[in-house]
Coordinates of C-alpha atoms in Angstrom, one line a residue:
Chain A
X23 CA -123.8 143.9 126.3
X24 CA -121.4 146.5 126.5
X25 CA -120.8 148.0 123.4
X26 CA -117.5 149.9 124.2
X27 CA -114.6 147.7 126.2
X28 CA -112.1 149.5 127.9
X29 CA -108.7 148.3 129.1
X30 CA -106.8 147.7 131.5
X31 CA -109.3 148.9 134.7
X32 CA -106.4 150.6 136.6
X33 CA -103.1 151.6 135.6
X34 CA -99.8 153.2 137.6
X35 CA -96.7 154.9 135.6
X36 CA -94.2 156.8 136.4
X37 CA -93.5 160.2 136.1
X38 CA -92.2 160.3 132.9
X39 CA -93.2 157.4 131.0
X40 CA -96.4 156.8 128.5
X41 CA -99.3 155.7 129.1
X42 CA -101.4 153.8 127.0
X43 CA -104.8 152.9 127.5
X44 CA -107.0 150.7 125.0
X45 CA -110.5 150.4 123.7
X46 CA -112.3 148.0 121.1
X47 CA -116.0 148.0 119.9
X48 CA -117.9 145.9 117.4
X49 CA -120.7 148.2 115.8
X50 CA -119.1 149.4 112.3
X51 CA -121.8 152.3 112.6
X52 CA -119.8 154.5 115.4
X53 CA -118.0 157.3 113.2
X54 CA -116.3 159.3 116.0
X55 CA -114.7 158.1 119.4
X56 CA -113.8 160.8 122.2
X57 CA -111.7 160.4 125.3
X58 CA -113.1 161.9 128.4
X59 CA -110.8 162.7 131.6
X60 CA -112.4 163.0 135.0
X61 CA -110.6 164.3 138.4
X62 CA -111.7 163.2 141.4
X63 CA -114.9 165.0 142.3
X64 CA -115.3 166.4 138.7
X65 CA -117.8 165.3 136.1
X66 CA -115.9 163.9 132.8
X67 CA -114.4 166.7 130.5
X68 CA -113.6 166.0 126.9
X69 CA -110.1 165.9 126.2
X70 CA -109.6 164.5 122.5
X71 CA -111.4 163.1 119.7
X72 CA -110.7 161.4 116.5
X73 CA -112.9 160.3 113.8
X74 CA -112.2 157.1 111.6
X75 CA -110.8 158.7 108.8
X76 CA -107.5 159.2 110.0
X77 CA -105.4 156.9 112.1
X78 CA -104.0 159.2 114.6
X79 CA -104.7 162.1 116.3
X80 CA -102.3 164.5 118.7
X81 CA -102.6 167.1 121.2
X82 CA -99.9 168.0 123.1
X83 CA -99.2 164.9 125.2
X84 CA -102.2 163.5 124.2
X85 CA -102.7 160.8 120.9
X86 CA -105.2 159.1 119.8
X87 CA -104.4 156.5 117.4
X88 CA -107.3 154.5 115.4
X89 CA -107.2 150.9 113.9
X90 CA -110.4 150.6 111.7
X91 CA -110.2 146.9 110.9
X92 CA -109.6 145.8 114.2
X93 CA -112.0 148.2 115.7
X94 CA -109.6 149.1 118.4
X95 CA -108.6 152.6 119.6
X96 CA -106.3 153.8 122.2
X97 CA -105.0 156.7 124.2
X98 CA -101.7 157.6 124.3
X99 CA -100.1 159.8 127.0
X100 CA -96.5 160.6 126.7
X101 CA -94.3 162.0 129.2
X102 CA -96.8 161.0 132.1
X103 CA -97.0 163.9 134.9
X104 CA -98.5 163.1 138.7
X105 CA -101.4 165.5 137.4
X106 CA -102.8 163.3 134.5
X107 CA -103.9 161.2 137.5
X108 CA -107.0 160.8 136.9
X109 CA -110.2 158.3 135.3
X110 CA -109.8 158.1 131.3
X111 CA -112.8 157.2 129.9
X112 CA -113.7 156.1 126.1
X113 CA -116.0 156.4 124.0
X114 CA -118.2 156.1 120.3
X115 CA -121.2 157.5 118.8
X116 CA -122.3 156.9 115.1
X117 CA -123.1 159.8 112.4
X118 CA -126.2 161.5 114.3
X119 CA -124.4 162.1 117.7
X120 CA -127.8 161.3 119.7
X121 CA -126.4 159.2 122.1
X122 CA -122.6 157.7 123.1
X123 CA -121.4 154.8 125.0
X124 CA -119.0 154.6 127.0
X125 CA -116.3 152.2 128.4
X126 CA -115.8 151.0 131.5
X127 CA -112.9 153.5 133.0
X128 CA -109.4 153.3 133.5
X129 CA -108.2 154.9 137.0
X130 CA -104.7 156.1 135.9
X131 CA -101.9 157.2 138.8
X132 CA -98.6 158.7 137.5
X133 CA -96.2 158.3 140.5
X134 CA -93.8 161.4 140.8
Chain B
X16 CA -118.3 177.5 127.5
X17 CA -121.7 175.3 127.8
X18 CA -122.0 174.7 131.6
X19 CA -124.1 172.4 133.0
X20 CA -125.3 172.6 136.5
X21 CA -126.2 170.3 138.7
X22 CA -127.8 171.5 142.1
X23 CA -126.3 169.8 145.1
X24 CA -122.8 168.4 145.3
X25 CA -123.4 166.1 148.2
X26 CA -126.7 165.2 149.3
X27 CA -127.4 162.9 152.3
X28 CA -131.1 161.1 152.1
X29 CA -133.1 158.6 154.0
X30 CA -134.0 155.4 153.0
X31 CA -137.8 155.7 151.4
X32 CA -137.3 159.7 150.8
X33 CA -138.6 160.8 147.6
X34 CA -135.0 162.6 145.8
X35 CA -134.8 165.3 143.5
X36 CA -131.6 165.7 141.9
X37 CA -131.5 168.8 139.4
X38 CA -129.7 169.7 136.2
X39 CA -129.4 172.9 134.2
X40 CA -127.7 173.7 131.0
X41 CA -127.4 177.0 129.8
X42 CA -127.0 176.6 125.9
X43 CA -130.1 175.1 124.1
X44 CA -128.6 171.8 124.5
X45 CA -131.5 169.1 122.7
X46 CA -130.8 166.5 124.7
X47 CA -129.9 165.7 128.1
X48 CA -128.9 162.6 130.0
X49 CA -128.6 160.6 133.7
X50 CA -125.6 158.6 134.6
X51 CA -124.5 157.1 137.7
X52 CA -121.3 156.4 138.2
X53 CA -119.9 153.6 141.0
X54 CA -116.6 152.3 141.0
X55 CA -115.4 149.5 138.7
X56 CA -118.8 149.7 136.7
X57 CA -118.4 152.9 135.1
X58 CA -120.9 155.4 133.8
X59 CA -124.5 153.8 133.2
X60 CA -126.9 155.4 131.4
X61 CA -130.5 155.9 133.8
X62 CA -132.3 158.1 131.3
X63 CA -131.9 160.3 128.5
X64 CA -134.3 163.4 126.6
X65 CA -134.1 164.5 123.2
X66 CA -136.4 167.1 123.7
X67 CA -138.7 168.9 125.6
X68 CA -141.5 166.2 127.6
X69 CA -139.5 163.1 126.0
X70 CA -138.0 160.4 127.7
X71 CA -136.0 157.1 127.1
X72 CA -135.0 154.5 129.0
X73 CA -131.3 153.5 129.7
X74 CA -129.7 150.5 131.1
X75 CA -130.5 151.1 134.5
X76 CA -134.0 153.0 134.9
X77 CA -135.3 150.5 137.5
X78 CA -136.4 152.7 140.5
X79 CA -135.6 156.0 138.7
X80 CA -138.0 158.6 136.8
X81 CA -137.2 161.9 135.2
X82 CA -138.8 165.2 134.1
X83 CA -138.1 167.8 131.5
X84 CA -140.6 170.0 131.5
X85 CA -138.3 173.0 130.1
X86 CA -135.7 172.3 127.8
X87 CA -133.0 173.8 129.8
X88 CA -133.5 171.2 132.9
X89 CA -133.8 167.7 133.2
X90 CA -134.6 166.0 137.1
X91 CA -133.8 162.7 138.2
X92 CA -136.2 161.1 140.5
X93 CA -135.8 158.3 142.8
X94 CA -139.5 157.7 143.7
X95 CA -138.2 155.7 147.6
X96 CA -134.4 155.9 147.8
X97 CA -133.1 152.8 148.5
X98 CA -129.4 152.2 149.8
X99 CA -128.2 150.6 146.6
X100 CA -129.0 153.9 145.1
X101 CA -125.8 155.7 146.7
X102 CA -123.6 156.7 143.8
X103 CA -122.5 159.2 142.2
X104 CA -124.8 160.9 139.8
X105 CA -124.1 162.8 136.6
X106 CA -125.7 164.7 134.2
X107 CA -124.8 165.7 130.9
X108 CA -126.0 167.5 127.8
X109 CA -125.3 167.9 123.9
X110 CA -126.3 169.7 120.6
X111 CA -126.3 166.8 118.0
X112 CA -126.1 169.4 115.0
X113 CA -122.4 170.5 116.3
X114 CA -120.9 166.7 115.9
X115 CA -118.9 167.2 119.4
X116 CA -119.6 164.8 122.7
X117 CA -121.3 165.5 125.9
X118 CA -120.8 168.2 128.5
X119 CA -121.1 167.2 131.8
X120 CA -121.7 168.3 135.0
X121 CA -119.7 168.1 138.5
X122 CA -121.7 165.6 139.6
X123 CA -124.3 164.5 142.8
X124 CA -122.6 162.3 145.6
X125 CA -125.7 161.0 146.8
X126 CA -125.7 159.2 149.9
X127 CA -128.9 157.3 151.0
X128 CA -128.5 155.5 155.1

């Protein structure tokens, strides 16, 4: 059972535009829920985080933004540029951090 | 920066070889972990460590086993490589205490014909 779902699988934008990419999870114990981006022949790097007790979260380009009742967070990526192409993956751990799960992967291509 | 190193970047293997794939972190990570990554099924946990001689099972361990006999390095081993076993492999480390998420490494293409 996959504890962390991720949608949609792939995604394509323009130059320009957001994209938004969406996660949901059931277990009420996860307490903090990174976003990892991975380039082609990379490992996964972490790009933002956000922890339940706000409902947003920005860097840059980059937002997070949290719904704890609905236990549904999603990425946000405004003003899309050809090298944000990349897989975005989600994810949640609880309080001790021992071990996160992940969601499935969303293959994102921002067309110049 | 925390890097984690994994030893090969492509490695090409014959069906029924006994594989080695190595990782290395350099910054007293506790615990260290397998994935393998293959498209449209994202990242699957194989095995994980908490510490030094300690293992765990993921979701996929079947045909896998692992080593940490040094806290700074933690091997995957595939006992007879099959060809279902071609994937991308990743490892990836973390220090609990600092409440931040994994490092990973570049990754292992591993190919098995």
């Amino acid at each position: 059972q996959q504890q962390v779902k991720q949608s949609p699988q792939s995604l394509i934008v323009q130059k320009g535009g957001i994209s938004i990419i969406n996660c949901a999870y059931e277990n009420t114990a996860f307490d903090y829920f990174p976003w990892y981006q991975q380039f082609p022949g990379k490992g996964p790097a972490l790009l933002i985080a956000i922890r339940p007790d706000v409902s947003e979260k920005k860097e840059g380009r980059f937002t997070i933004s949290f719904n704890k009742s609905a236990k549904q967070f999603s990425l946000h990526i405004m003003d899309s540029q050809p090298g944000d192409s990349a897989t975005y993956f989600c994810a949640a751990s609880s309080h001790n951090f021992n071990k996160f799960y992940f969601g499935s992967g969303t293959k994102l291509n921002v067309k110049p | 920066d925390v890097k984690v190193t994994q030893s090969s970047r492509y490695l090409v293997k014959r069906t029924g070889e006994k594989v080695f794939l190595e990782c290395v972190q350099d910054m007293d990570h506790e615990n260290m972990f397998w994935y393998r990554q293959d498209p449209g099924l994202g990242l699957r946990l194989i095995y994980f460590s908490y510490d030094v001689k300690m293992k765990e099972k993921g979701d996929i361990p079947e045909g896998y086993s692992v080593s940490r006999e040094k806290k700074e390095r933690f091997s995957l081993i595939l006992e007879s490589a099959s060809t279902n076993q071609t994937s991308m492999y990743l490892c990836a480390s973390s220090f609990p205490a600092r409440r931040v998420g994994y490092t990973f490494g570049s990754g292992t293409r591993l190919t098995v014909v």
